[in-house]
Amino acid sequence: MKKIAILISCLLVLLVGACANTSEKAKTTTIHISAAASLKDTMDDVKPLFEKAYPSIKLSFDFGGSGQIRERVESGAPIDGVLLASKKDADTLSNQKLAENTKEFAGNDLVLIEPKNADQKEGLSLEQLLDNADKIAIGDPESVPAGAYAKQTLENLNLYNTEKAKLVLATDVRQVLSYVEAGNADVGFVYQTDAILSKKVQVKAKIDAKLHAPIAYYSAQVTDSEKKEPTTTFLDFMNKSEAQKILEKYGFKAAD
């Protein structure tokens, strides 16, 4: 009888432990965030920091051009929140009542890069750098904010029609970076934060902010998400000091 009692006690302990583990798993919520491609490395650092602070919330990401993300939200993809590099796309979602609680959380700079081993002369103006290039990589202006800023820059310099035939369009800003790294484009327009990450490219010109619309990043809650509370917790986290320090480490500017 004593052995049976001990066996029953052990089984009860195992059962209670299993129930506790099941209960803990049940309390864990995974939210899906679609983020601008230029935020990929930053989110790799933010994810473990956030999940440690909020153990009941797990993060799942996908990355792409902000225009592509907007289209996915419009098509009803299972997304809980977005991190966009475009005010236009954030406003479009908001105006359609597809996103809410839009908030700016970071800024960036646009630069022109070339391969590290390129033999361009020093001291050339932006116009000269572009004129010397046979291929100029930019994100597709229709879906990639960095590409839209690049197009605005060329238009404001009265160079867009002149250089249009040289343009190599990319699906996101990271693809622009890879084109230049591989030598498939002579120069490319990317964010300062992308240029910092690569040892294969060098910045040849920082683009005057007056030549394009302000570069800012926006978070927004997808309206039909069924996980609004944990999503709001994460989106608010992006404006807190812990996340802002990571953004600063990767070269982003504080939100205005």
XYZ file of N, CA and C in Angstrom:
768
model
N 0.829 -1.209 0.000
C 0.000 0.000 0.000
C 0.865 1.261 0.000
N 1.959 1.170 0.780
C 2.848 2.341 0.868
C 3.441 2.662 -0.488
N 3.832 1.597 -1.226
C 4.412 1.809 -2.562
C 3.394 2.420 -3.515
N 2.143 1.945 -3.374
C 1.078 2.477 -4.239
C 0.845 3.957 -3.947
N 0.868 4.307 -2.662
C 0.671 5.705 -2.266
C 1.773 6.598 -2.827
N 3.019 6.091 -2.774
C 4.155 6.858 -3.303
C 4.013 7.034 -4.810
N 3.591 5.952 -5.487
C 3.413 6.005 -6.938
C 2.342 7.020 -7.326
N 1.245 7.011 -6.586
C 0.160 7.956 -6.854
C 0.636 9.390 -6.634
N 1.426 9.593 -5.587
C 1.960 10.933 -5.287
C 2.850 11.423 -6.423
N 3.685 10.514 -6.931
C 4.572 10.882 -8.044
C 3.778 11.246 -9.291
N 2.734 10.460 -9.547
C 1.897 10.734 -10.717
C 1.199 12.083 -10.591
N 0.759 12.382 -9.378
C 0.104 13.672 -9.140
C 1.060 14.829 -9.368
N 2.305 14.658 -8.904
C 3.324 15.711 -9.100
C 3.560 15.937 -10.585
N 3.695 14.839 -11.348
C 3.907 14.954 -12.791
C 2.719 15.601 -13.475
N 1.508 15.231 -13.024
C 0.293 15.786 -13.623
C 0.180 17.274 -13.369
N 0.478 17.673 -12.135
C 0.425 19.104 -11.788
C 1.457 19.879 -12.596
N 2.651 19.273 -12.736
C 3.705 19.939 -13.512
C 3.313 20.096 -14.966
N 2.703 19.045 -15.528
C 2.265 19.102 -16.928
C 1.194 20.157 -17.111
N 0.271 20.233 -16.173
C -0.798 21.236 -16.251
C -0.229 22.643 -16.163
N 0.770 22.798 -15.301
C 1.390 24.120 -15.135
C 2.072 24.550 -16.420
N 2.788 23.574 -17.067
C 3.461 23.898 -18.319
C 2.465 24.238 -19.408
N 1.357 23.464 -19.457
C 0.316 23.721 -20.452
C -0.306 25.088 -20.238
N -0.538 25.410 -18.964
C -1.127 26.710 -18.627
C -0.205 27.842 -19.030
N 1.111 27.651 -18.796
C 2.086 28.693 -19.133
C 2.140 28.923 -20.630
N 2.087 27.805 -21.397
C 2.102 27.920 -22.853
C 0.839 28.613 -23.351
N -0.273 28.303 -22.688
C -1.540 28.893 -23.105
C -1.547 30.399 -22.905
N -0.768 30.866 -21.944
C -0.727 32.293 -21.655
C 0.204 33.052 -22.605
N 1.005 32.318 -23.381
C 1.945 32.959 -24.296
C 1.249 33.314 -25.606
N 1.372 34.564 -26.014
C 0.745 35.044 -27.248
C 1.821 35.441 -28.250
N 1.688 34.976 -29.478
C 2.609 35.366 -30.549
C 1.939 36.408 -31.431
N 2.607 37.535 -31.613
C 2.079 38.575 -32.496
C 2.963 38.676 -33.729
N 2.344 38.982 -34.854
C 3.089 39.062 -36.116
C 3.233 40.518 -36.547
N 4.487 40.917 -36.740
C 4.806 42.293 -37.118
C 5.459 42.303 -38.503
N 4.942 43.128 -39.407
C 5.579 43.338 -40.711
C 6.375 44.630 -40.649
N 7.665 44.544 -40.947
C 8.555 45.694 -40.762
C 9.340 46.020 -42.029
N 9.665 47.301 -42.181
C 10.483 47.757 -43.305
C 11.813 47.006 -43.314
N 12.307 46.680 -44.512
C 13.519 45.876 -44.652
C 14.720 46.506 -43.947
N 14.761 47.830 -43.885
C 15.901 48.508 -43.264
C 15.952 48.307 -41.755
N 14.906 47.715 -41.172
C 14.857 47.483 -39.725
C 15.274 46.066 -39.339
N 15.655 45.240 -40.306
C 15.921 43.823 -40.050
C 16.920 43.610 -38.917
N 18.078 44.210 -38.978
C 19.114 43.976 -37.970
C 18.709 44.545 -36.614
N 18.035 45.676 -36.645
C 17.561 46.281 -35.404
C 16.586 45.351 -34.695
N 15.656 44.767 -35.455
C 14.669 43.877 -34.854
C 15.299 42.600 -34.311
N 16.417 42.171 -34.907
C 17.126 41.001 -34.384
C 17.600 41.261 -32.952
N 17.907 42.514 -32.643
C 18.331 42.888 -31.290
C 17.145 43.216 -30.390
N 16.127 43.828 -30.955
C 14.956 44.224 -30.164
C 14.182 43.001 -29.681
N 14.067 41.987 -30.523
C 13.237 40.812 -30.209
C 13.589 40.163 -28.863
N 14.844 39.742 -28.633
C 15.136 39.100 -27.340
C 14.991 40.053 -26.153
N 15.278 41.318 -26.381
C 15.148 42.307 -25.302
C 13.681 42.459 -24.895
N 12.810 42.556 -25.891
C 11.385 42.708 -25.608
C 10.817 41.445 -24.971
N 11.153 40.284 -25.518
C 10.594 39.028 -25.007
C 11.068 38.731 -23.585
N 12.241 39.219 -23.229
C 12.711 39.072 -21.848
C 11.896 39.958 -20.920
N 11.582 41.164 -21.380
C 10.800 42.100 -20.564
C 9.334 41.685 -20.482
N 8.836 41.044 -21.556
C 7.425 40.626 -21.609
C 7.372 39.154 -22.014
N 7.665 38.233 -21.099
C 7.782 36.802 -21.428
C 6.500 36.168 -21.947
N 5.362 36.794 -21.746
C 4.107 36.221 -22.235
C 3.817 36.590 -23.691
N 4.689 37.431 -24.283
C 4.490 37.861 -25.672
C 5.682 37.431 -26.523
N 5.436 36.722 -27.582
C 6.472 36.317 -28.522
C 6.289 37.090 -29.827
N 7.406 37.419 -30.472
C 7.380 38.219 -31.694
C 7.715 37.380 -32.917
N 6.956 37.577 -33.978
C 7.231 36.973 -35.277
C 7.284 38.108 -36.298
N 8.329 38.113 -37.151
C 8.519 39.214 -38.099
C 8.547 38.729 -39.542
N 8.162 39.615 -40.446
C 8.545 39.494 -41.850
C 8.977 40.888 -42.287
N 9.802 40.951 -43.328
C 10.387 42.219 -43.745
C 10.196 42.434 -45.242
N 10.056 43.706 -45.626
C 9.895 44.026 -47.035
C 9.769 45.513 -47.239
N 9.472 45.916 -48.449
C 9.233 47.322 -48.742
C 7.938 47.776 -48.069
N 7.894 49.017 -47.628
C 6.705 49.506 -46.915
C 5.455 49.459 -47.791
N 5.611 49.704 -49.076
C 4.470 49.610 -49.991
C 3.946 48.184 -50.093
N 4.861 47.216 -50.091
C 4.456 45.812 -50.124
C 3.703 45.445 -48.843
N 4.194 45.953 -47.717
C 3.536 45.678 -46.433
C 2.128 46.281 -46.433
N 2.012 47.524 -46.908
C 0.688 48.164 -46.986
C -0.266 47.305 -47.811
N 0.204 46.817 -48.959
C -0.649 46.003 -49.827
C -1.068 44.710 -49.145
N -0.186 44.137 -48.343
C -0.517 42.899 -47.632
C -1.596 43.156 -46.583
N -1.495 44.295 -45.893
C -2.536 44.641 -44.923
C -3.865 44.857 -45.641
N -3.806 45.543 -46.777
C -5.017 45.813 -47.557
C -5.674 44.515 -48.040
N -4.857 43.499 -48.284
C -5.396 42.219 -48.778
C -5.857 41.312 -47.642
N -5.697 41.769 -46.399
C -6.189 40.991 -45.262
C -5.221 39.965 -44.723
N -3.925 40.117 -44.980
C -2.927 39.180 -44.453
C -2.938 39.202 -42.922
N -2.601 38.080 -42.290
C -2.638 37.992 -40.818
C -1.484 38.754 -40.158
N -1.632 40.049 -40.070
C -0.612 40.936 -39.495
C -1.234 41.688 -38.324
N -0.501 41.769 -37.220
C -1.016 42.467 -36.041
C -0.547 43.917 -35.960
N 0.668 44.174 -36.414
C 1.191 45.535 -36.371
C 2.213 45.746 -37.471
N 2.475 47.009 -37.809
C 3.433 47.319 -38.872
C 4.437 48.362 -38.394
N 5.636 48.272 -38.956
C 6.683 49.265 -38.757
C 7.098 49.723 -40.151
N 6.700 50.917 -40.532
C 6.854 51.392 -41.905
C 7.868 52.525 -42.007
N 8.539 52.596 -43.162
C 9.499 53.671 -43.409
C 8.871 54.744 -44.288
N 7.564 54.859 -44.231
C 6.862 55.767 -45.135
C 5.620 56.347 -44.476
N 5.566 57.663 -44.355
C 4.371 58.325 -43.827
C 3.194 58.119 -44.771
N 3.485 58.127 -46.069
C 2.438 57.955 -47.069
C 1.713 56.631 -46.878
N 2.467 55.536 -46.710
C 1.842 54.227 -46.537
C 1.113 54.132 -45.198
N 1.687 54.729 -44.156
C 1.031 54.729 -42.851
C -0.287 55.505 -42.915
N -0.250 56.653 -43.572
C -1.464 57.475 -43.698
C -2.528 56.775 -44.554
N -2.086 56.079 -45.607
C -3.029 55.365 -46.474
C -3.792 54.301 -45.690
N -3.072 53.543 -44.873
C -3.724 52.518 -44.052
C -4.661 53.150 -43.031
N -4.218 54.231 -42.441
C -5.034 54.925 -41.440
C -6.313 55.481 -42.068
N -6.177 56.093 -43.241
C -7.336 56.682 -43.917
C -8.358 55.630 -44.358
N -7.867 54.415 -44.596
C -8.764 53.319 -44.969
C -9.319 52.584 -43.741
N -8.962 53.087 -42.557
C -9.384 52.457 -41.294
C -8.820 51.045 -41.145
N -7.703 50.789 -41.815
C -7.063 49.477 -41.719
C -5.979 49.448 -40.655
N -5.556 50.638 -40.204
C -4.551 50.737 -39.141
C -4.900 51.916 -38.259
N -4.433 51.848 -37.016
C -4.747 52.901 -36.049
C -3.571 53.108 -35.105
N -3.671 54.171 -34.307
C -2.623 54.505 -33.323
C -1.243 54.646 -33.978
N -1.196 55.326 -35.110
C 0.068 55.554 -35.815
C 0.975 56.465 -34.996
N 2.253 56.062 -34.909
C 3.193 56.830 -34.090
C 4.585 56.813 -34.732
N 5.231 57.955 -34.808
C 6.602 58.025 -35.320
C 7.568 57.540 -34.248
N 8.542 56.709 -34.651
C 9.485 56.199 -33.652
C 10.959 56.328 -34.040
N 11.254 56.755 -35.269
C 12.667 56.895 -35.666
C 12.790 57.700 -36.952
N 14.023 58.132 -37.241
C 14.331 58.829 -38.486
C 15.585 58.244 -39.108
N 15.932 58.696 -40.323
C 17.091 58.156 -41.029
C 17.608 59.177 -42.029
N 18.742 58.890 -42.658
C 19.314 59.740 -43.712
C 19.494 58.915 -44.975
N 19.405 59.568 -46.118
C 19.626 58.926 -47.413
C 21.050 59.216 -47.867
N 21.723 58.187 -48.383
C 23.101 58.360 -48.855
C 23.272 57.670 -50.207
N 24.317 58.069 -50.919
C 24.705 57.398 -52.163
C 25.945 56.568 -51.870
N 25.886 55.279 -52.217
C 27.005 54.380 -51.960
C 27.588 53.849 -53.261
N 28.820 53.356 -53.165
C 29.459 52.658 -54.264
C 30.287 51.512 -53.682
N 30.707 50.547 -54.503
C 31.535 49.454 -53.990
C 32.821 49.985 -53.341
N 33.286 49.293 -52.334
C 34.480 49.715 -51.593
C 35.698 49.823 -52.513
N 35.777 48.937 -53.497
C 36.951 48.902 -54.374
C 36.793 49.761 -55.632
N 35.750 50.576 -55.694
C 35.552 51.438 -56.865
C 36.651 52.488 -56.944
N 36.960 52.919 -58.182
C 38.061 53.873 -58.364
C 37.564 55.273 -58.716
N 36.374 55.630 -58.201
C 35.864 56.988 -58.416
C 36.812 58.008 -57.771
N 36.983 59.127 -58.424
C 37.821 60.183 -57.868
C 37.167 60.780 -56.631
N 38.000 61.281 -55.747
C 37.497 61.938 -54.545
C 37.052 63.358 -54.873
N 36.132 63.862 -54.082
C 35.722 65.255 -54.221
C 34.701 65.519 -55.303
N 34.129 64.443 -55.877
C 33.123 64.640 -56.918
C 31.784 65.017 -56.298
N 31.041 65.839 -56.993
C 29.711 66.214 -56.525
C 28.741 65.056 -56.760
N 27.568 65.138 -56.150
C 26.549 64.110 -56.356
C 26.205 63.999 -57.836
N 26.064 65.140 -58.491
C 25.735 65.135 -59.914
C 26.817 64.426 -60.726
N 28.079 64.663 -60.397
C 29.180 64.028 -61.121
C 29.221 62.525 -60.871
N 28.971 62.125 -59.628
C 28.957 60.702 -59.284
C 27.888 59.967 -60.084
N 26.731 60.586 -60.202
C 25.633 59.969 -60.949
C 25.920 59.954 -62.444
N 26.514 61.023 -62.933
C 26.828 61.121 -64.352
C 27.864 60.071 -64.756
N 28.811 59.776 -63.841
C 29.862 58.797 -64.133
C 29.369 57.356 -64.071
N 28.237 57.128 -63.441
C 27.734 55.767 -63.242
C 27.006 55.261 -64.487
N 27.181 53.976 -64.766
C 26.430 53.337 -65.851
C 25.118 52.756 -65.332
N 25.126 52.290 -64.064
C 23.919 51.729 -63.449
C 23.746 52.326 -62.052
N 22.529 52.796 -61.796
C 22.204 53.412 -60.512
C 21.077 52.597 -59.875
N 21.338 51.980 -58.733
C 20.330 51.152 -58.069
C 19.492 51.996 -57.113
N 18.181 51.846 -57.233
C 17.261 52.469 -56.272
C 16.110 51.502 -56.017
N 15.479 51.626 -54.864
C 14.283 50.844 -54.618
C 13.184 51.309 -55.560
N 12.301 50.408 -55.926
C 11.166 50.770 -56.778
C 10.372 51.884 -56.090
N 10.322 53.077 -56.676
C 9.639 54.214 -56.022
C 8.174 53.971 -55.710
N 7.550 53.018 -56.401
C 6.139 52.729 -56.182
C 5.884 51.965 -54.891
N 6.896 51.263 -54.388
C 6.674 50.424 -53.206
C 7.762 50.529 -52.146
N 8.884 51.159 -52.482
C 10.016 51.245 -51.546
C 10.258 52.708 -51.180
N 10.041 53.085 -49.931
C 10.229 54.492 -49.533
C 11.599 55.056 -49.900
N 12.672 54.269 -49.688
C 14.008 54.768 -50.023
C 14.104 55.087 -51.514
N 13.402 54.306 -52.333
C 13.366 54.568 -53.765
C 12.585 55.832 -54.084
N 11.501 56.059 -53.334
C 10.717 57.284 -53.529
C 11.542 58.510 -53.152
N 12.300 58.401 -52.048
C 13.160 59.520 -51.641
C 14.259 59.760 -52.679
N 14.788 58.669 -53.252
C 15.821 58.794 -54.278
C 15.253 59.471 -55.528
N 14.059 59.072 -55.926
C 13.426 59.684 -57.097
C 13.173 61.170 -56.855
N 12.690 61.519 -55.663
C 12.471 62.926 -55.327
C 13.772 63.714 -55.419
N 14.855 63.096 -54.945
C 16.174 63.750 -55.000
C 16.575 64.032 -56.441
N 16.438 63.030 -57.289
C 16.798 63.199 -58.697
C 15.915 64.250 -59.371
N 14.643 64.248 -59.055
C 13.727 65.230 -59.643
C 14.082 66.638 -59.196
N 14.398 66.811 -57.914
C 14.726 68.136 -57.398
C 16.073 68.646 -57.901
N 16.910 67.725 -58.360
C 18.182 68.108 -58.974
C 18.050 68.230 -60.495
N 16.823 68.030 -60.987
C 16.551 68.051 -62.432
C 17.385 67.007 -63.178
N 17.550 65.844 -62.533
C 18.359 64.775 -63.121
C 17.558 63.517 -63.440
N 16.294 63.466 -63.026
C 15.563 62.207 -63.151
C 15.431 61.774 -64.611
N 15.033 62.653 -65.481
C 14.875 62.286 -66.898
C 16.210 61.931 -67.535
N 17.267 62.594 -67.092
C 18.604 62.336 -67.630
C 19.116 60.961 -67.219
N 18.891 60.599 -65.957
C 19.452 59.371 -65.408
C 18.485 58.186 -65.414
N 17.251 58.395 -65.823
C 16.215 57.362 -65.719
C 16.609 56.058 -66.404
N 17.247 56.146 -67.552
C 17.615 54.934 -68.302
C 18.654 54.091 -67.563
N 19.368 54.699 -66.628
C 20.403 53.974 -65.880
C 19.854 53.254 -64.647
N 18.619 53.557 -64.269
C 18.101 53.069 -62.999
C 17.868 51.556 -63.000
N 18.322 50.918 -61.929
C 18.077 49.495 -61.682
C 17.177 49.436 -60.450
N 15.921 48.974 -60.642
C 14.951 48.998 -59.557
C 15.037 47.737 -58.703
N 14.947 47.939 -57.394
C 15.022 46.826 -56.442
C 13.729 46.720 -55.648
N 13.473 45.538 -55.101
C 12.224 45.297 -54.367
C 12.247 45.883 -52.962
N 13.434 46.127 -52.416
C 13.562 46.819 -51.131
C 14.966 47.382 -51.012
N 15.207 48.159 -49.968
C 16.475 48.879 -49.852
C 17.659 47.927 -49.644
N 17.410 46.781 -49.021
C 18.494 45.817 -48.829
C 18.938 45.189 -50.148
N 18.027 45.089 -51.095
C 18.408 44.581 -52.409
C 19.275 45.603 -53.143
N 18.994 46.889 -52.936
C 19.866 47.934 -53.496
C 21.274 47.745 -52.959
N 21.378 47.547 -51.652
C 22.683 47.341 -51.019
C 23.393 46.139 -51.629
N 22.686 45.045 -51.833
C 23.310 43.838 -52.386
C 23.742 44.046 -53.831
N 22.973 44.820 -54.601
C 23.364 45.112 -55.983
C 24.708 45.845 -56.024
N 24.859 46.832 -55.158
C 26.097 47.613 -55.146
C 27.242 46.767 -54.597
N 26.975 45.985 -53.557
C 28.017 45.112 -52.995
C 28.568 44.160 -54.051
N 27.670 43.631 -54.887
C 28.075 42.642 -55.900
C 28.643 43.282 -57.160
N 28.587 44.621 -57.238
C 29.072 45.302 -58.430
C 28.081 45.286 -59.575
N 26.826 44.908 -59.286
C 25.794 44.911 -60.321
C 25.220 46.301 -60.557
N 25.615 47.231 -59.730
C 25.296 48.652 -59.924
C 26.508 49.449 -59.481
N 26.766 50.553 -60.173
C 27.943 51.371 -59.847
C 27.729 52.177 -58.578
N 26.515 52.658 -58.397
C 26.150 53.410 -57.197
C 24.707 53.048 -56.828
N 24.315 53.402 -55.617
C 22.948 53.124 -55.195
C 22.526 54.040 -54.062
N 21.229 54.288 -53.989
C 20.667 55.103 -52.910
C 20.135 54.181 -51.809
N 20.703 54.293 -50.622
C 20.241 53.514 -49.472
C 20.182 54.429 -48.251
N 19.684 53.883 -47.165
C 19.710 54.633 -45.913
C 21.112 54.568 -45.298
N 21.427 55.569 -44.516
C 22.693 55.587 -43.786
C 22.859 54.304 -42.962
N 21.769 53.838 -42.358
C 21.824 52.647 -41.513
C 22.197 51.397 -42.301
N 21.805 51.313 -43.568
C 22.182 50.166 -44.398
C 23.657 50.223 -44.764
N 24.133 51.418 -45.087
C 25.533 51.592 -45.467
C 26.471 51.219 -44.318
N 26.068 51.544 -43.093
C 26.889 51.250 -41.916
C 27.114 49.744 -41.765
N 26.129 48.949 -42.137
C 26.184 47.501 -41.916
C 27.141 46.776 -42.857
N 27.452 47.376 -43.996
C 28.224 46.675 -45.019
C 29.688 47.100 -45.043
N 30.570 46.114 -45.135
C 32.002 46.366 -45.276
C 32.414 46.389 -46.748
N 31.421 46.175 -47.635
C 31.731 46.091 -49.065
C 31.394 47.362 -49.824
N 30.825 48.348 -49.127
C 30.463 49.602 -49.800
C 31.021 50.787 -49.008
N 31.031 51.939 -49.667
C 31.433 53.183 -49.006
C 30.451 54.289 -49.383
N 30.240 55.183 -48.450
C 29.349 56.316 -48.690
C 30.106 57.378 -49.479
N 29.537 57.776 -50.616
C 30.170 58.810 -51.443
C 29.503 60.165 -51.280
N 28.240 60.165 -50.869
C 27.554 61.450 -50.680
C 26.383 61.261 -49.728
N 26.246 62.190 -48.801
C 25.061 62.232 -47.951
C 24.071 63.177 -48.611
N 22.847 62.716 -48.806
C 21.862 63.491 -49.552
C 21.254 64.570 -48.664
N 21.258 65.793 -49.173
C 20.663 66.915 -48.448
C 19.189 66.621 -48.170
N 18.803 66.699 -46.905
C 17.419 66.392 -46.510
C 16.394 67.291 -47.200
N 16.841 68.436 -47.707
C 15.927 69.350 -48.394
C 15.514 68.832 -49.775
N 16.231 67.817 -50.256
C 15.960 67.299 -51.595
C 14.862 66.230 -51.629
N 14.379 65.834 -50.471
C 13.333 64.808 -50.428
C 12.462 65.008 -49.198
N 11.369 64.290 -49.157
C 10.469 64.361 -48.000
C 11.192 63.841 -46.754
N 10.789 64.275 -45.579
C 11.426 63.803 -44.337
C 11.371 62.276 -44.229
N 12.484 61.679 -43.817
C 12.548 60.229 -43.659
C 12.193 59.882 -42.217
N 11.071 59.235 -42.036
C 10.624 58.879 -40.694
C 9.991 57.496 -40.712
N 10.063 56.819 -39.580
C 9.508 55.474 -39.425
C 8.292 55.539 -38.511
N 7.265 54.768 -38.870
C 6.002 54.818 -38.144
C 5.543 53.418 -37.743
N 5.048 53.320 -36.529
C 4.414 52.082 -36.080
C 2.903 52.271 -36.143
N 2.182 51.183 -36.355
C 0.715 51.251 -36.383
C 0.122 49.897 -36.058
N -0.993 49.935 -35.366
C -1.759 48.737 -35.016
C -2.707 48.398 -36.168
N -2.690 47.159 -36.639
C -3.638 46.746 -37.664
C -5.017 46.636 -37.010
N -5.987 47.300 -37.592
C -7.300 47.472 -36.960
C -8.010 46.163 -36.648
N -7.940 45.197 -37.568
C -8.699 43.962 -37.339
C -7.900 42.884 -36.608
N -6.754 43.238 -36.051
C -5.983 42.279 -35.265
C -6.785 41.829 -34.045
N -6.680 40.552 -33.730
C -7.346 40.018 -32.552
C -6.416 40.027 -31.328
N -5.230 40.614 -31.506
C -4.239 40.638 -30.414
C -3.790 42.078 -30.158
N -4.747 42.957 -29.992
C -4.443 44.382 -29.903
C -3.635 44.750 -28.665
N -3.967 44.152 -27.535
C -3.274 44.530 -26.301
C -1.785 44.198 -26.340
N -1.391 42.946 -26.668
C 0.048 42.665 -26.749
C 0.738 43.416 -27.889
N 0.017 43.646 -28.993
C 0.615 44.391 -30.104
C 0.886 45.825 -29.686
N -0.047 46.442 -28.995
C 0.148 47.801 -28.493
C 1.333 47.858 -27.544
N 1.476 46.830 -26.720
C 2.614 46.769 -25.797
C 3.926 46.816 -26.561
N 4.011 46.045 -27.652
C 5.247 46.048 -28.445
C 5.452 47.372 -29.175
N 4.414 47.880 -29.819
C 4.561 49.118 -30.584
C 4.950 50.280 -29.670
N 4.410 50.324 -28.462
C 4.805 51.352 -27.489
C 6.261 51.173 -27.073
N 6.703 49.920 -27.021
C 8.083 49.611 -26.635
C 9.085 50.251 -27.586
N 8.712 50.393 -28.878
C 9.629 50.962 -29.858
C 9.967 52.418 -29.560
N 9.159 53.100 -28.761
C 9.451 54.479 -28.389
C 10.103 54.592 -27.011
N 10.311 53.446 -26.357
C 10.946 53.465 -25.038
C 12.466 53.463 -25.170
N 13.139 53.848 -24.099
C 14.585 54.060 -24.139
C 15.358 52.816 -24.558
N 14.896 51.621 -24.134
C 15.622 50.397 -24.474
C 15.682 50.195 -25.990
N 14.537 50.336 -26.658
C 14.494 50.169 -28.114
C 15.180 51.331 -28.818
N 15.013 52.536 -28.289
C 15.632 53.706 -28.905
C 17.160 53.616 -28.886
N 17.723 53.017 -27.842
C 19.177 52.836 -27.766
C 19.662 51.879 -28.849
N 18.871 50.837 -29.118
C 19.237 49.898 -30.186
C 19.141 50.588 -31.541
N 18.089 51.352 -31.751
C 17.944 52.095 -33.003
C 19.125 53.039 -33.204
N 19.522 53.707 -32.141
C 20.658 54.634 -32.215
C 21.946 53.884 -32.542
N 22.106 52.695 -31.975
C 23.300 51.881 -32.243
C 23.432 51.563 -33.728
N 22.315 51.373 -34.383
C 22.330 51.035 -35.807
C 22.264 52.264 -36.712
N 22.359 53.456 -36.133
C 22.457 54.663 -36.932
C 21.161 55.400 -37.165
N 20.071 54.947 -36.571
C 18.804 55.655 -36.724
C 18.796 56.913 -35.866
N 17.990 57.853 -36.266
C 17.830 59.101 -35.516
C 16.585 59.020 -34.660
N 16.574 59.786 -33.584
C 15.402 59.823 -32.716
C 14.245 60.450 -33.464
N 13.046 60.044 -33.113
C 11.849 60.608 -33.728
C 11.735 62.083 -33.377
N 11.249 62.880 -34.334
C 11.067 64.314 -34.082
C 9.937 64.543 -33.085
